Amino acid sequence: MEEVDVEPTVTNIPGIRYGKHMGFAWGPGDILVYETQFKASGPSLSGPAGPFIHQVRKDEDIYSPILRKLFNESHHIFVGLQTIKEDLPSKSKRTQFVSISRNYRSVIRACMEELQQVAVSTRDTEMATQYGNQVSILLAIELIWNLCEVLYIDAAPAGSLLLHLLDWVRLHKADVDEKARDVLQSDSPAEHHNYWDVVVSYVLQGSLVEARQMLVKQATLQPASRNMFKLMDSLLGKMPFFNPGGTETVTEFDVKWSNWHKEVESYLKDNSFASNHHLELICKILVGDEDTLLEQKELLSTWYHFLVTRLLYCHPTVKPFELHYYAQSCLTMFLDSRSVQEPLDSILLAAFEYDICLVIKDCSIVLNNWWFVAHLTDLLDHCKLLHSHNLNFGSNMREFLLLEYASGLFTHHSLWQCAVDYFDHCPELGRACLELQIERVPLDTERKALKVLRICEERQMSEQVRSICKIMAMRALRNNRLGSALSWSIRAKDAAFATLISERFLQDYCAKGTFSDLDLIDNLGPAMLLSDRLTFLGKYREFHKLYGEKRFKEAAKLLLSLMTAKIAPQSFWMTLLTDALPLLEQTEVIFSADQTNELMYCLEELTSSLNSTAPGADRPMQQEDVEQTKVELLRLSLARNLAMAVVKEGTMET
Amino acid sequence: MESAKYVSQKISKTRWRPVSYSSLQQPDIFATGSWDNENNKVSVWSIGNPGGSGLEDGFEGEPQLICEYKHDGDVLDLQFLDQERIVTVSSTGAVTIFRHHQNSQTISVSQQWARAHWYPCDNSPSTGVACNSPEIVSVGEDGRIIVFRADQEGVVRVIENADSSTLNAVTYLRTTEVLTVNSIGQLKMWDLRQQSNSPSQILLLSGDRVPLYCVDRHPNQQHIVATGGQDGMLCVWDVRQGNMPFSLMEAHSAEMWEVHFHPTNPDHLFTCSEDGSLLHWETSSPSEMPSFLQGGGNSSMTSRSAMAPAGGNQSIISAWLRGDSSKSRLETTHMLPSQTLSVNSLDVLGQCLICGTDGEAIFVNRQVPV
């Protein structure tokens, strides 16, 4: 096994006394533990020490009602993504992928907002902290996803890249707008204590239009420095921003920007803003002075904001592969000895370094379920950004992560249905995993069983279909619902079970003398052909119906065919022959001579087989007598019938 | 206008609360039941009125949860008994009446018959319920039909062994007659006035015994019934002329879970299915003119069915029974924007349609073209 990257976390199990040995068993998503009586030294008793089994779950998120929406909505997006046609030109595919990425992100945001509302409104402090944690995790996830979208999916070239990064930073820094609102709503905005913070923040973010609007308010208050403010305003207004839709190339833009930069530098050297230290500060920022930027740590609050601001004012035409130089240096500069590098920071750094695998690996370690990495990897894979990594398990990283995620979902009592689609889109091992998991879904009601069956049938998993139908049929049989049991075995095309059920029906008939569940047997239809015994049951019932309708000739023919075509089991022949008695005893001749001969033959076959079985002493004398009497009666009737038939057939019709 | 609301529970049933016919209001309150959860719930939601007051900003008309109550077992069917009471049947075999208290906006259990459907050693889920206030009829996997009266403790009548297979749905044909469908493809009519335990009539499809899962009666013409089953085919029956459905239409590629005639505009029919689609069927019904006067023009008007509708005034024969499924007179529209997981339930009232899916989403459409 490879070495671990982080120290494993320790979880204390309440209810198990300290120092005791625990027994355990792994489950698909959890561990069951219990306390044992094992002693490290000396004799120990075997067996559990307490009546409780504890279930330790790693992933609580799937049981959170708000996060469940995340799983369901993203499932919908995932399925949509898989069905994008392959043959579209790459440009339009890219826009589609970007919009899918935005869909995912908006789902994350919606969950985050809802969690935020609940965190604020709940009174339970423990729940509030839990919600708060979930909110910050979602925030981090969305931040990372957004960066990946900018760098990998949208993959803007130099020029536009910085603009996207600016948007990214602005989106994740909400407090600037809040502060600005406060300031603007006050009586005298220019004198508000946060006023200059807001202006500087806008400049740091590259929101120069808003910065200028704010500065105008200050300018009106200080008419003496009007020229200075005008100068600043013009500098801010002249700063070139790359226009991706325009005709200007990056090189041309670079030239324009350098010129502007030189102009600002010259004004700084001239001390044009020396009298107002705020404006001088802004001027230094515009020039891209590192030390000044670092001094604004509070306003920047994160090293990646520092990175983007620095790029904005030093190197706006940064190319994608140059990012990582700046990223590493910014991170080091920003984090002084007091602050420590958080996992989020290393993930973002890895993202800037275009080390996708490291991003995914780090995220997998930090997060407690696979949702994020599975969906992001799948999307990146569709963008053809992942090189195939051979892993010990699974064919590639995407499939591995999707399988892990889906298996986790399958342990949930309700979300297993979503998981099915994920398995479907794992070409190598998905089907095998699904086959194993789908059989273990607990089936409490027929409706659930029907849904599971539909899933299996659509994927031609005939083994699973048979097994599920058998479970349902056995359950029905145990509750004496023969009709249900039969309809399950018909669905599974399970001949053996159908035979079993027919035997039950026939036994019932022999015991009670009538058929139960006539509505089923009368209407078997083509299902009758599933098993011989079932066919016999259907035909036998038909015989009774014909007899009841007094259609004796047809009844007789049917009865005979049941024996001669060997549809009836031999054990039943006696009953059939006994049924034939009343037909033989009719005044009208029903059985023809040939038919009578066949009946006799059948009788002989039956008696000879009965005789060949040891006429054991275990058969009570009375039963033997009864049997003998029956046989004799039959022989008599048959003989009489034969005589009458011969006479009738020999007589000429006149 | 479609809106999807994700509700963190798989929805097995949704029903509009009935509105009185005198008021022309569109319905605004509906109830849902969940299934397959460790803690299932019966919930009541409101969508407010378009342009109504008191809605938060955000998506207008998005369903808001009013109240909910724990439900033991899956909610396998749910009906409004009247404006305040909801009847549910459960996978534990229980039949429960909930009362929605409108002033306090809460739900409580008003009455319950636990293990109304049962097996000797297991639970038998109850699969369907029909109401004709104050009478309630429920059916279950145990093949029993049970009649209750609200506010009367104990059961009014049990028809034992009504069916050898599972009864999947039940509906009232007349005040004293109910119709059930089962897992071997049979419709059975039961006259509740009679004491016998056998049906007054059995209808079935010849050929494969395809299980039927849903049934609905035409709102105006009590002999017309639509069913849907495992093969996703929509069948329309005339129960006066038994033994075969009048028309068969291919509807869905998987089990059809619910079929509903529109209550006030019965030329429209809605079906939903395991395959994730919800279809709106519209049959064009010419006015009261008898068909023979419509001759000439449209040849598709001629009934091509082998079974001419039984006697009577031809002009009031429903469009559903006229001829076979010639597509030119039957329009089908998909109501949901894209394929979802199974749509388990739908209900339509006025111009409003709701449906619930296994993707844990509720869709509301308030401008159904009827």
Tab-separated table of C-alpha atoms in Angstrom, chain A residues 127-437:
chain	number	residue	atom	x	y	z
A	127	MET	CA	-27.284	22.064	13.744
A	128	ALA	CA	-26.354	25.659	13.024
A	129	THR	CA	-22.662	24.801	13.163
A	130	GLN	CA	-23.225	21.781	10.995
A	131	TYR	CA	-25.086	23.829	8.426
A	132	GLY	CA	-22.409	26.480	8.603
A	133	ASN	CA	-19.754	23.877	7.875
A	134	GLN	CA	-21.705	22.564	4.947
A	135	VAL	CA	-22.090	26.077	3.583
A	136	SER	CA	-18.370	26.746	3.722
A	137	ILE	CA	-17.601	23.443	2.052
A	138	LEU	CA	-20.033	24.259	-0.740
A	139	LEU	CA	-18.480	27.692	-1.089
A	140	ALA	CA	-15.055	26.157	-1.483
A	141	ILE	CA	-16.367	23.599	-3.951
A	142	GLU	CA	-17.967	26.246	-6.077
A	143	LEU	CA	-14.828	28.325	-5.996
A	144	ILE	CA	-12.719	25.420	-7.200
A	145	TRP	CA	-15.250	24.420	-9.820
A	146	ASN	CA	-15.473	27.946	-11.147
A	147	LEU	CA	-11.705	28.156	-11.443
A	148	CYS	CA	-11.587	24.839	-13.245
A	149	GLU	CA	-14.272	26.074	-15.599
A	150	VAL	CA	-12.276	29.198	-16.358
A	151	LEU	CA	-8.944	27.468	-16.807
A	152	TYR	CA	-9.868	24.138	-18.342
A	153	ILE	CA	-13.302	24.156	-19.882
A	154	ASP	CA	-13.532	27.667	-21.168
A	155	ALA	CA	-9.751	27.637	-21.641
A	156	ALA	CA	-9.548	31.246	-22.680
A	157	PRO	CA	-6.309	32.373	-24.297
A	158	ALA	CA	-4.145	35.258	-23.124
A	159	GLY	CA	-6.103	38.479	-22.911
A	160	SER	CA	-9.501	36.990	-22.183
A	161	LEU	CA	-7.992	34.787	-19.517
A	162	LEU	CA	-7.454	37.662	-17.174
A	163	LEU	CA	-10.966	38.975	-17.720
A	164	HIS	CA	-12.410	35.602	-16.760
A	165	LEU	CA	-10.191	35.491	-13.692
A	166	LEU	CA	-11.391	38.937	-12.713
A	167	ASP	CA	-14.992	37.758	-12.963
A	168	TRP	CA	-14.101	34.775	-10.883
A	169	VAL	CA	-12.632	36.875	-8.129
A	170	ARG	CA	-15.491	39.349	-8.181
A	171	LEU	CA	-18.062	36.606	-7.930
A	172	HIS	CA	-16.477	35.288	-4.773
A	173	LYS	CA	-16.064	38.536	-2.986
A	174	ALA	CA	-19.496	39.621	-1.985
A	175	ASP	CA	-18.568	41.923	0.856
A	176	VAL	CA	-17.415	44.748	-1.388
A	177	ASP	CA	-20.910	45.333	-2.721
A	178	GLU	CA	-22.343	45.160	0.782
A	179	LYS	CA	-19.902	47.735	2.066
A	180	ALA	CA	-20.531	49.941	-0.936
A	181	ARG	CA	-24.263	49.803	-0.301
A	182	ASP	CA	-23.732	50.820	3.294
A	183	VAL	CA	-21.557	53.704	2.278
A	184	LEU	CA	-23.859	54.956	-0.453
A	185	GLN	CA	-26.912	54.774	1.759
A	186	SER	CA	-25.316	56.905	4.452
A	187	ASP	CA	-25.902	60.637	4.636
A	188	SER	CA	-22.511	61.687	3.463
A	189	PRO	CA	-20.906	58.827	1.593
A	190	ALA	CA	-17.578	60.537	1.088
A	191	GLU	CA	-17.123	60.880	4.824
A	192	HIS	CA	-18.115	57.328	5.701
A	193	HIS	CA	-15.336	55.496	7.478
A	194	ASN	CA	-15.433	52.693	4.912
A	195	TYR	CA	-15.426	55.015	1.947
A	196	TRP	CA	-11.800	54.679	0.954
A	197	ASP	CA	-11.867	50.941	1.646
A	198	VAL	CA	-14.639	50.615	-0.883
A	199	VAL	CA	-12.838	52.692	-3.479
A	200	VAL	CA	-9.605	50.791	-3.045
A	201	SER	CA	-11.449	47.481	-3.165
A	202	TYR	CA	-13.072	48.441	-6.439
A	203	VAL	CA	-9.687	49.364	-7.866
A	204	LEU	CA	-8.182	46.099	-6.646
A	205	GLN	CA	-10.966	44.261	-8.403
A	206	GLY	CA	-10.590	46.177	-11.589
A	207	SER	CA	-14.126	47.594	-11.250
A	208	LEU	CA	-12.937	50.996	-12.390
A	209	VAL	CA	-16.309	52.358	-13.448
A	210	GLU	CA	-17.639	51.969	-9.932
A	211	ALA	CA	-14.420	53.337	-8.494
A	212	ARG	CA	-14.753	56.467	-10.582
A	213	GLN	CA	-18.354	56.936	-9.564
A	214	MET	CA	-17.348	56.788	-5.942
A	215	LEU	CA	-14.447	59.160	-6.435
A	216	VAL	CA	-16.714	61.795	-7.914
A	217	LYS	CA	-18.396	62.109	-4.528
A	218	GLN	CA	-15.079	62.789	-2.858
A	219	ALA	CA	-14.103	65.222	-5.589
A	220	THR	CA	-17.131	67.411	-4.952
A	221	LEU	CA	-16.174	67.622	-1.289
A	222	GLN	CA	-12.665	68.823	-2.006
A	223	PRO	CA	-12.882	71.459	-4.696
A	224	ALA	CA	-9.309	72.519	-4.027
A	225	SER	CA	-7.937	69.234	-5.238
A	226	ARG	CA	-10.193	69.158	-8.222
A	227	ASN	CA	-7.408	68.831	-10.715
A	228	MET	CA	-5.907	65.911	-8.908
A	229	PHE	CA	-9.214	64.100	-8.905
A	230	LYS	CA	-9.710	64.878	-12.533
A	231	LEU	CA	-6.348	63.432	-13.334
A	232	MET	CA	-7.041	60.286	-11.399
A	233	ASP	CA	-10.405	59.999	-13.062
A	234	SER	CA	-8.858	60.261	-16.492
A	235	LEU	CA	-6.181	57.708	-15.680
A	236	LEU	CA	-8.784	55.302	-14.457
A	237	GLY	CA	-10.891	55.951	-17.488
A	238	LYS	CA	-8.084	55.406	-19.927
A	239	MET	CA	-6.982	52.058	-18.597
A	240	PRO	CA	-7.293	49.677	-21.514
A	241	PHE	CA	-9.218	46.454	-21.098
A	242	PHE	CA	-8.899	43.709	-23.634
A	243	ASN	CA	-11.980	43.283	-25.803
A	244	PRO	CA	-12.299	39.653	-26.847
A	245	GLY	CA	-14.925	40.396	-29.427
A	246	GLY	CA	-12.996	43.196	-31.041
A	247	THR	CA	-10.480	43.224	-33.832
A	248	GLU	CA	-7.518	44.206	-31.715
A	249	THR	CA	-4.917	41.526	-31.214
A	250	VAL	CA	-3.288	40.723	-27.920
A	251	THR	CA	-0.032	42.264	-29.034
A	252	GLU	CA	-1.679	45.511	-29.977
A	253	PHE	CA	-3.468	45.567	-26.674
A	254	ASP	CA	-0.194	44.918	-24.906
A	255	VAL	CA	1.359	47.946	-26.555
A	256	LYS	CA	-1.571	50.136	-25.589
A	257	TRP	CA	-1.456	48.899	-22.074
A	258	SER	CA	2.295	49.478	-21.735
A	259	ASN	CA	1.845	53.023	-22.870
A	260	TRP	CA	-0.834	53.626	-20.298
A	261	HIS	CA	1.275	51.995	-17.641
A	262	LYS	CA	4.208	54.259	-18.455
A	263	GLU	CA	1.949	57.244	-18.228
A	264	VAL	CA	0.773	56.282	-14.761
A	265	GLU	CA	4.364	55.653	-13.687
A	266	SER	CA	5.379	59.083	-14.830
A	267	TYR	CA	2.623	60.729	-12.855
A	268	LEU	CA	3.670	58.767	-9.821
A	269	LYS	CA	7.269	59.876	-10.186
A	270	ASP	CA	6.115	63.442	-10.582
A	271	ASN	CA	4.420	63.243	-7.209
A	272	SER	CA	1.201	64.446	-8.790
A	273	PHE	CA	-0.813	62.718	-6.050
A	274	ALA	CA	1.575	63.399	-3.168
A	275	SER	CA	-0.836	65.648	-1.306
A	276	ASN	CA	-3.583	63.006	-1.022
A	277	HIS	CA	-2.199	59.759	0.284
A	278	HIS	CA	-5.350	57.863	-0.731
A	279	LEU	CA	-4.974	58.835	-4.336
A	280	GLU	CA	-1.274	58.115	-4.179
A	281	LEU	CA	-2.082	54.673	-2.886
A	282	ILE	CA	-4.440	54.102	-5.774
A	283	CYS	CA	-1.828	55.299	-8.192
A	284	LYS	CA	0.700	52.854	-6.778
A	285	ILE	CA	-1.821	50.063	-7.161
A	286	LEU	CA	-2.370	51.045	-10.776
A	287	VAL	CA	1.315	50.820	-11.339
A	288	GLY	CA	1.301	47.350	-9.870
A	289	ASP	CA	3.647	47.991	-6.978
A	290	GLU	CA	3.977	44.711	-5.102
A	291	ASP	CA	4.597	46.123	-1.688
A	292	THR	CA	1.551	48.366	-1.895
A	293	LEU	CA	-0.558	45.467	-2.957
A	294	LEU	CA	0.716	43.360	-0.113
A	295	GLU	CA	-0.158	46.103	2.306
A	296	GLN	CA	-3.790	45.696	1.201
A	297	LYS	CA	-3.949	42.180	2.580
A	298	GLU	CA	-7.024	42.936	4.604
A	299	LEU	CA	-8.973	44.167	1.652
A	300	LEU	CA	-7.697	41.428	-0.605
A	301	SER	CA	-8.278	38.758	2.054
A	302	THR	CA	-7.072	35.907	-0.162
A	303	TRP	CA	-3.874	35.168	-1.998
A	304	TYR	CA	-5.696	34.426	-5.233
A	305	HIS	CA	-7.279	37.860	-5.178
A	306	PHE	CA	-3.766	39.198	-4.719
A	307	LEU	CA	-2.639	37.080	-7.656
A	308	VAL	CA	-5.333	38.335	-9.993
A	309	THR	CA	-4.876	41.961	-8.975
A	310	ARG	CA	-1.166	41.673	-9.458
A	311	LEU	CA	-1.663	40.192	-12.891
A	312	LEU	CA	-4.193	42.880	-13.754
A	313	TYR	CA	-1.786	45.669	-13.042
A	314	CYS	CA	1.510	44.035	-14.041
A	315	HIS	CA	0.825	41.546	-16.737
A	316	PRO	CA	-2.714	41.594	-18.141
A	317	THR	CA	-1.784	39.539	-21.179
A	318	VAL	CA	-0.688	36.600	-19.057
A	319	LYS	CA	-0.736	33.307	-20.887
A	320	PRO	CA	-2.277	30.211	-19.348
A	321	PHE	CA	0.957	28.315	-18.878
A	322	GLU	CA	2.571	31.312	-17.215
A	323	LEU	CA	0.020	31.379	-14.453
A	324	HIS	CA	1.730	28.940	-12.197
A	325	TYR	CA	4.869	31.034	-11.802
A	326	TYR	CA	2.818	33.905	-10.515
A	327	ALA	CA	0.560	31.682	-8.453
A	328	GLN	CA	3.345	30.089	-6.477
A	329	SER	CA	5.094	33.376	-5.784
A	330	CYS	CA	1.873	35.126	-4.818
A	331	LEU	CA	0.969	32.388	-2.414
A	332	THR	CA	4.332	32.551	-0.730
A	333	MET	CA	4.302	36.331	-0.548
A	334	PHE	CA	0.794	36.500	0.802
A	335	LEU	CA	1.115	33.892	3.504
A	336	ASP	CA	3.427	35.146	6.157
A	337	SER	CA	4.736	33.194	9.105
A	338	ARG	CA	1.472	33.446	10.991
A	339	SER	CA	-0.916	31.874	8.535
A	340	VAL	CA	-0.725	28.277	7.421
A	341	GLN	CA	-1.490	26.878	4.000
A	342	GLU	CA	-4.974	25.429	3.980
A	343	PRO	CA	-6.017	22.476	1.854
A	344	LEU	CA	-8.073	24.857	-0.270
A	345	ASP	CA	-4.967	26.864	-1.043
A	346	SER	CA	-3.008	23.849	-2.241
A	347	ILE	CA	-5.935	22.757	-4.398
A	348	LEU	CA	-6.188	26.160	-6.031
A	349	LEU	CA	-2.457	26.249	-6.527
A	350	ALA	CA	-2.566	22.858	-8.182
A	351	ALA	CA	-5.338	24.177	-10.416
A	352	PHE	CA	-3.228	27.125	-11.503
A	353	GLU	CA	-0.441	24.718	-12.246
A	354	TYR	CA	-2.762	22.792	-14.558
A	355	ASP	CA	-2.200	19.663	-12.531
A	356	ILE	CA	-5.740	18.365	-12.810
A	357	CYS	CA	-4.973	15.039	-11.216
A	358	LEU	CA	-3.524	16.679	-8.156
A	359	VAL	CA	-6.608	18.864	-7.834
A	360	ILE	CA	-8.847	15.845	-7.951
A	361	LYS	CA	-6.710	13.844	-5.604
A	362	ASP	CA	-6.570	16.588	-3.005
A	363	CYS	CA	-10.282	17.203	-3.232
A	364	SER	CA	-10.991	13.515	-2.770
A	365	ILE	CA	-8.984	13.493	0.420
A	366	VAL	CA	-10.540	16.576	1.901
A	367	LEU	CA	-14.195	16.019	1.043
A	368	ASN	CA	-16.212	13.269	2.603
A	369	ASN	CA	-18.086	12.145	-0.436
A	370	TRP	CA	-17.305	11.695	-4.054
A	371	TRP	CA	-19.921	13.974	-5.500
A	372	PHE	CA	-17.681	16.834	-6.464
A	373	VAL	CA	-14.751	14.922	-7.871
A	374	ALA	CA	-16.942	12.475	-9.750
A	375	HIS	CA	-18.952	15.130	-11.570
A	376	LEU	CA	-16.041	17.434	-12.236
A	377	THR	CA	-13.865	14.620	-13.563
A	378	ASP	CA	-16.689	13.423	-15.767
A	379	LEU	CA	-17.112	16.881	-17.243
A	380	LEU	CA	-13.388	17.303	-17.791
A	381	ASP	CA	-13.239	13.904	-19.378
A	382	HIS	CA	-15.920	14.918	-21.825
A	383	CYS	CA	-13.798	17.939	-22.663
A	384	LYS	CA	-11.038	15.461	-23.398
A	385	LEU	CA	-8.741	16.978	-20.835
A	386	LEU	CA	-7.810	13.900	-18.870
A	387	HIS	CA	-5.103	11.615	-20.041
A	388	SER	CA	-5.893	8.056	-19.281
A	389	HIS	CA	-4.459	7.074	-15.965
A	390	ASN	CA	-4.186	3.429	-15.307
A	391	LEU	CA	-5.308	2.669	-11.848
A	392	ASN	CA	-5.408	-0.593	-9.967
A	393	PHE	CA	-9.156	-0.494	-9.977
A	394	GLY	CA	-11.348	0.671	-12.769
A	395	SER	CA	-10.278	1.452	-16.263
A	396	ASN	CA	-9.595	5.112	-15.770
A	397	MET	CA	-9.958	7.843	-13.228
A	398	ARG	CA	-13.345	9.022	-14.406
A	399	GLU	CA	-14.830	5.583	-14.193
A	400	PHE	CA	-13.234	4.911	-10.854
A	401	LEU	CA	-14.675	8.061	-9.327
A	402	LEU	CA	-18.109	7.555	-10.835
A	403	LEU	CA	-18.204	3.989	-9.547
A	404	GLU	CA	-17.225	5.117	-6.067
A	405	TYR	CA	-19.850	7.822	-6.086
A	406	ALA	CA	-22.585	5.584	-7.403
A	407	SER	CA	-21.763	2.816	-4.948
A	408	GLY	CA	-22.060	5.333	-2.170
A	409	LEU	CA	-25.453	6.392	-3.486
A	410	PHE	CA	-26.614	2.823	-3.647
A	411	THR	CA	-26.305	2.454	0.091
A	412	HIS	CA	-28.962	5.131	0.476
A	413	HIS	CA	-32.443	3.778	0.875
A	414	SER	CA	-33.840	6.217	-1.675
A	415	LEU	CA	-31.104	7.582	-3.908
A	416	TRP	CA	-30.208	4.194	-5.373
A	417	GLN	CA	-32.363	4.979	-8.373
A	418	CYS	CA	-30.102	7.867	-9.357
A	419	ALA	CA	-27.074	5.641	-9.005
A	420	VAL	CA	-28.312	3.328	-11.759
A	421	ASP	CA	-27.703	5.956	-14.442
A	422	TYR	CA	-24.178	6.491	-13.225
A	423	PHE	CA	-23.387	2.814	-13.518
A	424	ASP	CA	-24.820	2.836	-17.007
A	425	HIS	CA	-22.225	5.311	-18.121
A	426	CYS	CA	-19.244	3.394	-16.812
A	427	PRO	CA	-18.472	1.198	-19.786
A	428	GLU	CA	-16.046	-1.252	-18.213
A	429	LEU	CA	-17.237	-2.183	-14.771
A	430	GLY	CA	-20.545	-0.378	-14.468
A	431	ARG	CA	-22.709	-3.267	-15.521
A	432	ALA	CA	-21.051	-5.757	-13.224
A	433	CYS	CA	-21.379	-3.385	-10.285
A	434	LEU	CA	-25.008	-2.741	-11.064
A	435	GLU	CA	-25.762	-6.436	-11.276
A	436	LEU	CA	-24.341	-6.987	-7.840
A	437	GLN	CA	-26.018	-4.022	-6.244
